[in-house]
Short mmCIF file of C-alpha atoms in Angstrom, two decimals:
data_model
loop_
_atom_site.label_atom_id
_atom_site.label_comp_id
_atom_site.label_asym_id
_atom_site.label_seq_id
_atom_site.Cartn_x
_atom_site.Cartn_y
_atom_site.Cartn_z
CA UNK A 1454 113.40 107.34 97.45
CA UNK A 1455 115.14 104.60 98.87
CA UNK A 1456 114.39 101.13 97.22
CA UNK A 1457 114.02 97.65 98.54
CA UNK A 1458 116.62 95.52 97.17
CA UNK A 1459 115.95 91.97 95.71
CA UNK A 1460 117.36 88.75 95.95
CA UNK A 1461 115.43 91.18 97.00
CA UNK A 1462 115.85 94.31 99.56
CA UNK A 1463 114.33 97.23 100.88
CA UNK A 1464 116.33 99.92 102.53
CA UNK A 1465 114.06 101.54 105.27
CA UNK A 1466 114.51 102.84 108.66
CA UNK A 1467 115.33 100.47 111.33
CA UNK A 1468 112.55 99.66 113.73
CA UNK A 1469 112.82 98.56 117.48
CA UNK A 1470 112.33 94.75 117.74
CA UNK A 1471 109.14 93.75 119.73
CA UNK A 1472 108.97 91.18 122.51
CA UNK A 1473 105.81 89.85 121.19
CA UNK A 1474 107.42 88.61 117.86
CA UNK A 1475 107.90 85.06 117.04
CA UNK A 1476 111.45 84.54 117.07
CA UNK A 1477 114.25 82.08 116.60
CA UNK A 1478 117.90 82.86 117.30
CA UNK A 1479 116.94 86.54 117.50
CA UNK A 1480 115.41 86.71 114.21
CA UNK A 1481 111.77 87.56 114.16
CA UNK A 1482 108.57 88.15 112.36
CA UNK A 1483 105.33 89.82 113.53
CA UNK A 1484 101.84 90.04 112.01
CA UNK A 1485 100.59 93.58 112.12
CA UNK A 1486 97.11 94.89 111.78
CA UNK A 1487 96.65 98.73 111.59
CA UNK A 1488 100.41 98.87 112.21
CA UNK A 1489 100.15 97.13 115.66
CA UNK A 1490 101.31 93.60 116.34
CA UNK A 1491 98.58 91.08 116.79
CA UNK A 1492 98.69 88.94 120.05
CA UNK A 1493 100.48 85.66 119.19
CA UNK A 1494 99.69 82.55 120.98
CA UNK A 1495 101.73 79.38 121.50
CA UNK A 1496 100.18 75.94 121.52
CA UNK A 1497 101.90 72.61 121.05
CA UNK A 1498 105.18 74.20 119.74
CA UNK A 1499 103.55 76.44 117.20
CA UNK A 1500 102.81 80.08 117.08
CA UNK A 1501 99.14 81.27 116.27
CA UNK A 1502 97.40 84.50 115.57
CA UNK A 1503 93.76 85.21 115.30
CA UNK A 1504 92.71 86.39 111.70
CA UNK A 1505 90.38 89.11 111.29
CA UNK A 1506 88.12 88.66 108.35
CA UNK A 1507 88.37 91.49 105.70
CA UNK A 1508 91.10 93.14 107.59
CA UNK A 1509 94.42 94.01 105.90
CA UNK A 1510 97.46 92.87 107.52
CA UNK A 1511 101.44 93.11 107.12
CA UNK A 1512 104.41 91.02 108.17
CA UNK A 1513 107.44 92.73 110.02
CA UNK A 1514 110.57 91.08 109.56
CA UNK A 1515 113.57 91.86 111.98
CA UNK A 1516 117.38 91.27 111.96
CA UNK A 1517 118.92 91.92 115.29
CA UNK A 1518 122.31 90.91 114.19
CA UNK A 1519 125.44 93.01 113.01
CA UNK A 1520 125.41 91.28 109.54
CA UNK A 1521 123.24 91.45 106.66
CA UNK A 1522 120.54 88.56 106.04
CA UNK A 1523 118.46 87.48 103.20
CA UNK A 1524 114.95 86.42 104.24
CA UNK A 1525 112.52 84.24 102.05
CA UNK A 1526 108.97 85.20 103.25
CA UNK A 1527 105.94 83.22 102.08
CA UNK A 1528 102.20 83.54 102.75
CA UNK A 1529 99.93 80.59 102.15
CA UNK A 1530 103.05 78.93 100.66
CA UNK A 1531 103.38 81.58 98.02
CA UNK A 1532 106.66 83.70 97.93
CA UNK A 1533 105.90 87.42 98.85
CA UNK A 1534 107.97 88.56 95.97
CA UNK A 1535 106.97 86.29 92.86
CA UNK A 1536 104.11 84.06 94.27
CA UNK A 1537 106.23 80.85 93.40
CA UNK A 1538 106.28 77.82 95.89
CA UNK A 1539 109.87 76.83 95.87
CA UNK A 1540 112.54 75.65 98.16
CA UNK A 1541 113.64 78.40 100.60
CA UNK A 1542 117.20 78.53 99.33
CA UNK A 1543 116.05 78.91 95.76
CA UNK A 1544 113.32 81.41 96.75
CA UNK A 1545 113.46 85.23 95.99
CA UNK A 1546 114.42 87.09 99.17
CA UNK A 1547 114.30 90.44 101.12
CA UNK A 1548 117.82 91.58 102.13
CA UNK A 1549 117.97 93.28 105.57
CA UNK A 1550 120.87 95.35 106.85
CA UNK A 1551 122.36 94.80 110.25
CA UNK A 1552 119.81 95.67 113.02
CA UNK A 1553 117.19 96.50 110.38
CA UNK A 1554 113.47 95.58 110.48
CA UNK A 1555 111.28 95.93 107.33
CA UNK A 1556 107.53 95.64 106.87
CA UNK A 1557 106.06 93.81 104.07
CA UNK A 1558 102.50 94.76 103.15
CA UNK A 1559 101.63 92.40 100.40
CA UNK A 1560 102.74 90.64 97.25
CA UNK A 1561 105.25 92.59 95.21
CA UNK A 1562 103.59 92.58 91.54
CA UNK A 1563 106.14 94.70 89.83
CA UNK A 1564 109.49 96.69 90.62
CA UNK A 1565 107.24 99.55 91.73
CA UNK A 1566 104.13 98.14 93.08
CA UNK A 1567 102.73 95.54 95.75
CA UNK A 1568 99.12 94.42 96.59
CA UNK A 1569 98.23 94.37 100.06
CA UNK A 1570 97.57 91.16 102.22
CA UNK A 1571 94.05 90.88 103.80
CA UNK A 1572 92.34 88.06 105.53
CA UNK A 1573 89.52 86.21 103.68
CA UNK A 1574 88.35 82.59 102.89
CA UNK A 1575 90.01 80.01 100.75
CA UNK A 1576 87.50 80.70 97.79
CA UNK A 1577 88.41 84.48 97.66
CA UNK A 1578 92.19 83.80 98.37
CA UNK A 1579 95.06 84.47 95.93
CA UNK A 1580 96.32 80.90 96.67
CA UNK A 1581 92.99 79.76 95.16
CA UNK A 1582 93.37 82.16 92.16
CA UNK A 1583 97.02 80.77 91.54
CA UNK A 1584 95.71 77.27 91.92
CA UNK A 1585 97.47 75.93 94.87
CA UNK A 1586 95.68 75.89 98.34
CA UNK A 1587 97.89 73.30 100.03
CA UNK A 1588 99.53 75.73 102.42
CA UNK A 1589 96.97 78.33 103.17
CA UNK A 1590 96.90 79.70 106.74
CA UNK A 1591 100.70 79.74 107.07
CA UNK A 1592 103.08 82.53 107.15
CA UNK A 1593 106.78 81.56 106.89
CA UNK A 1594 110.14 83.16 107.09
CA UNK A 1595 113.58 81.69 106.54
CA UNK A 1596 116.58 83.57 107.25
CA UNK A 1597 120.08 83.21 105.53
CA UNK A 1598 123.26 84.91 106.47
CA UNK A 1599 125.64 86.33 104.08
CA UNK A 1600 128.55 84.13 103.06
CA UNK A 1601 131.85 85.49 104.31
CA UNK A 1602 135.11 85.05 102.21
CA UNK A 1603 138.73 85.01 103.60
CA UNK A 1604 140.79 87.98 102.94
CA UNK A 1605 143.40 87.39 100.11
CA UNK A 1606 146.92 88.75 100.97
CA UNK A 1607 148.93 90.57 98.32
CA UNK A 1608 152.16 88.90 97.03
CA UNK A 1609 155.06 91.27 96.70
CA UNK A 1610 157.36 88.89 95.26
CA UNK A 1611 156.72 88.46 91.50
CA UNK A 1612 158.11 84.80 91.63
CA UNK A 1613 155.79 84.01 94.49
CA UNK A 1614 152.83 85.62 93.03
CA UNK A 1615 153.33 83.39 89.83
CA UNK A 1616 153.36 80.13 91.71
CA UNK A 1617 150.34 81.24 93.92
CA UNK A 1618 146.76 80.12 92.93
CA UNK A 1619 144.91 82.87 91.61
CA UNK A 1620 142.10 84.48 93.90
CA UNK A 1621 138.42 84.23 93.22
CA UNK A 1622 136.96 87.57 92.42
CA UNK A 1623 135.05 89.26 95.24
CA UNK A 1624 131.39 89.23 94.79
CA UNK A 1625 130.11 92.28 93.17
CA UNK A 1626 127.94 94.95 94.98
CA UNK A 1627 124.92 96.57 93.44
CA UNK A 1628 122.65 94.98 90.73
CA UNK A 1629 123.38 91.34 90.22
CA UNK A 1630 122.12 87.81 90.68
CA UNK A 1631 122.19 85.86 94.00
CA UNK A 1632 122.62 82.22 94.70
CA UNK A 1633 119.24 82.22 96.29
CA UNK A 1634 117.36 83.97 93.74
CA UNK A 1635 114.75 81.92 91.90
CA UNK A 1636 115.12 81.67 88.25
CA UNK A 1637 111.93 82.52 86.11
CA UNK A 1638 111.19 78.87 85.74
CA UNK A 1639 112.05 77.74 89.41
CA UNK A 1640 109.64 75.30 90.83
CA UNK A 1641 109.41 73.43 94.25
CA UNK A 1642 107.90 70.33 92.45
CA UNK A 1643 107.94 68.65 89.10
CA UNK A 1644 104.70 68.22 87.14
CA UNK A 1645 101.48 69.71 87.61
CA UNK A 1646 99.93 70.96 90.88
CA UNK A 1647 97.14 68.88 92.23
CA UNK A 1648 93.82 70.66 92.29
CA UNK A 1649 92.95 71.90 95.78
CA UNK A 1650 90.89 69.29 97.94
CA UNK A 1651 87.32 70.58 98.28
CA UNK A 1652 86.46 71.51 101.79
CA UNK A 1653 84.20 73.90 103.91
CA UNK A 1654 84.97 77.59 102.80
CA UNK A 1655 84.84 79.18 106.18
CA UNK A 1656 88.68 78.82 106.94
CA UNK A 1657 91.09 81.81 106.92
CA UNK A 1658 93.23 82.60 103.83
CA UNK A 1659 95.01 85.61 102.43
CA UNK A 1660 93.70 87.54 99.70
CA UNK A 1661 95.67 89.94 97.20
CA UNK A 1662 94.13 93.61 97.63
CA UNK A 1663 94.64 97.09 96.79
CA UNK A 1664 97.80 98.32 95.09
CA UNK A 1665 100.27 100.49 96.81
CA UNK A 1666 103.68 101.79 95.94
CA UNK A 1667 106.55 99.72 96.89
CA UNK A 1668 109.76 100.32 94.77
CA UNK A 1669 112.44 97.44 94.82
CA UNK A 1670 115.85 96.80 93.36
CA UNK A 1671 117.88 93.75 92.63
CA UNK A 1672 120.99 93.38 94.62
CA UNK A 1673 123.79 90.61 94.87
CA UNK A 1674 123.72 88.52 97.85
CA UNK A 1675 125.71 85.26 98.30
CA UNK A 1676 124.04 82.81 100.95
CA UNK A 1677 125.42 80.67 103.30
CA UNK A 1678 124.65 77.15 102.71
CA UNK A 1679 122.24 76.68 105.55
CA UNK A 1680 119.48 78.85 106.97
CA UNK A 1681 120.21 80.74 110.14
CA UNK A 1682 116.64 80.55 111.31
CA UNK A 1683 113.10 79.35 110.13
CA UNK A 1684 109.95 80.87 111.68
CA UNK A 1685 106.20 79.85 111.10
CA UNK A 1686 103.02 81.53 112.27
CA UNK A 1687 99.69 80.00 111.61
CA UNK A 1688 96.59 82.15 111.47
CA UNK A 1689 92.93 81.02 112.00
CA UNK A 1690 89.75 82.57 112.69
CA UNK A 1691 88.54 82.65 116.22
CA UNK A 1692 86.21 79.62 115.94
CA UNK A 1693 89.12 77.50 114.74
CA UNK A 1694 91.37 78.83 117.58
CA UNK A 1695 88.47 77.87 120.09
CA UNK A 1696 88.22 74.35 118.68
CA UNK A 1697 91.96 73.89 118.77
CA UNK A 1698 91.81 74.88 122.46
CA UNK A 1699 94.03 78.12 122.19
CA UNK A 1700 91.32 80.45 122.95
CA UNK A 1701 88.35 80.06 125.42
CA UNK A 1702 84.84 79.71 124.14
CA UNK A 1703 82.81 83.03 124.92
CA UNK A 1704 79.81 82.38 126.98
CA UNK A 1705 77.48 85.43 127.37
CA UNK A 1706 75.78 85.33 130.90
CA UNK A 1707 72.33 86.82 131.11
CA UNK A 1708 72.23 90.20 133.11
CA UNK A 1709 71.34 89.84 136.83
CA UNK A 1710 69.24 92.20 138.81
CA UNK A 1711 72.36 93.76 140.42
CA UNK A 1712 73.83 94.43 136.91
CA UNK A 1713 70.55 96.16 135.88
CA UNK A 1714 70.62 98.28 139.06
CA UNK A 1715 74.23 99.05 138.72
CA UNK A 1716 73.42 100.41 135.09
CA UNK A 1717 70.55 102.60 136.29
CA UNK A 1718 70.58 106.17 135.21
CA UNK A 1719 68.28 109.11 136.19
CA UNK A 1720 68.79 111.05 132.88
CA UNK A 1721 69.88 110.41 129.40
CA UNK A 1722 72.07 113.08 127.52
CA UNK A 1723 69.82 114.84 124.93
CA UNK A 1724 66.62 113.74 123.46
CA UNK A 1725 62.99 114.60 124.40
CA UNK A 1726 59.85 112.94 125.88
CA UNK A 1727 58.19 110.59 123.16
CA UNK A 1728 55.20 111.96 121.48
CA UNK A 1729 52.34 109.46 121.12
CA UNK A 1730 50.64 111.78 118.40
CA UNK A 1731 53.55 111.64 115.99
#
């Protein structure tokens, strides 16, 4: 079985890129429900999707470039690998091969298992259980390219070689640590996390659900200094999207006589005449 490498990475079959994905510089993320992309809406420069309460969802990350990338993915401000809230560069990351797309179904809870993302309310969210609900309703992905090193030429002359500065060793492949990997005590802020601000509990958030098999392995990945792209998608339940003016309010009109006549039927399929004595 192929494994997902961590800085972190999962080696999966490449998937076609979708035109409905939220994209920056070609890199993209999509929210999937039942394996299909959820419609994304753009409002005041932000991307929104409609949360469907109780439904599981996944996040598909796509790399359309000829180079490997490492992606820090956070849901509700919690890293999808270790549930920490850090700066993007210090965060644990998923590594994608050239032209690869991977689907992240939930938070990675061990080297072999993950637990599903699903839409819920703040009081039932994973962020509330962790104790930090400041960033609920947001899915964020930050993409980093792999750092390239100049090719070191070989010196044939011994005297020239002795005068030349020693070349730095090439980064090792396979298992190892990355500059972008979060240390066990990594933290985006010092001190304690402030308690969540009390608010009405009907807003969308993400819960941590059923367990599934998702094997990963750590790999070495030397990040470029600056990210190549950063993408955010907000999710809200329909009433909030209506209040924001993103979706129209539904108005159910009473049926007209013409509607009634248009739906007239001479017979119904199956059934019998009602018996008043029973």
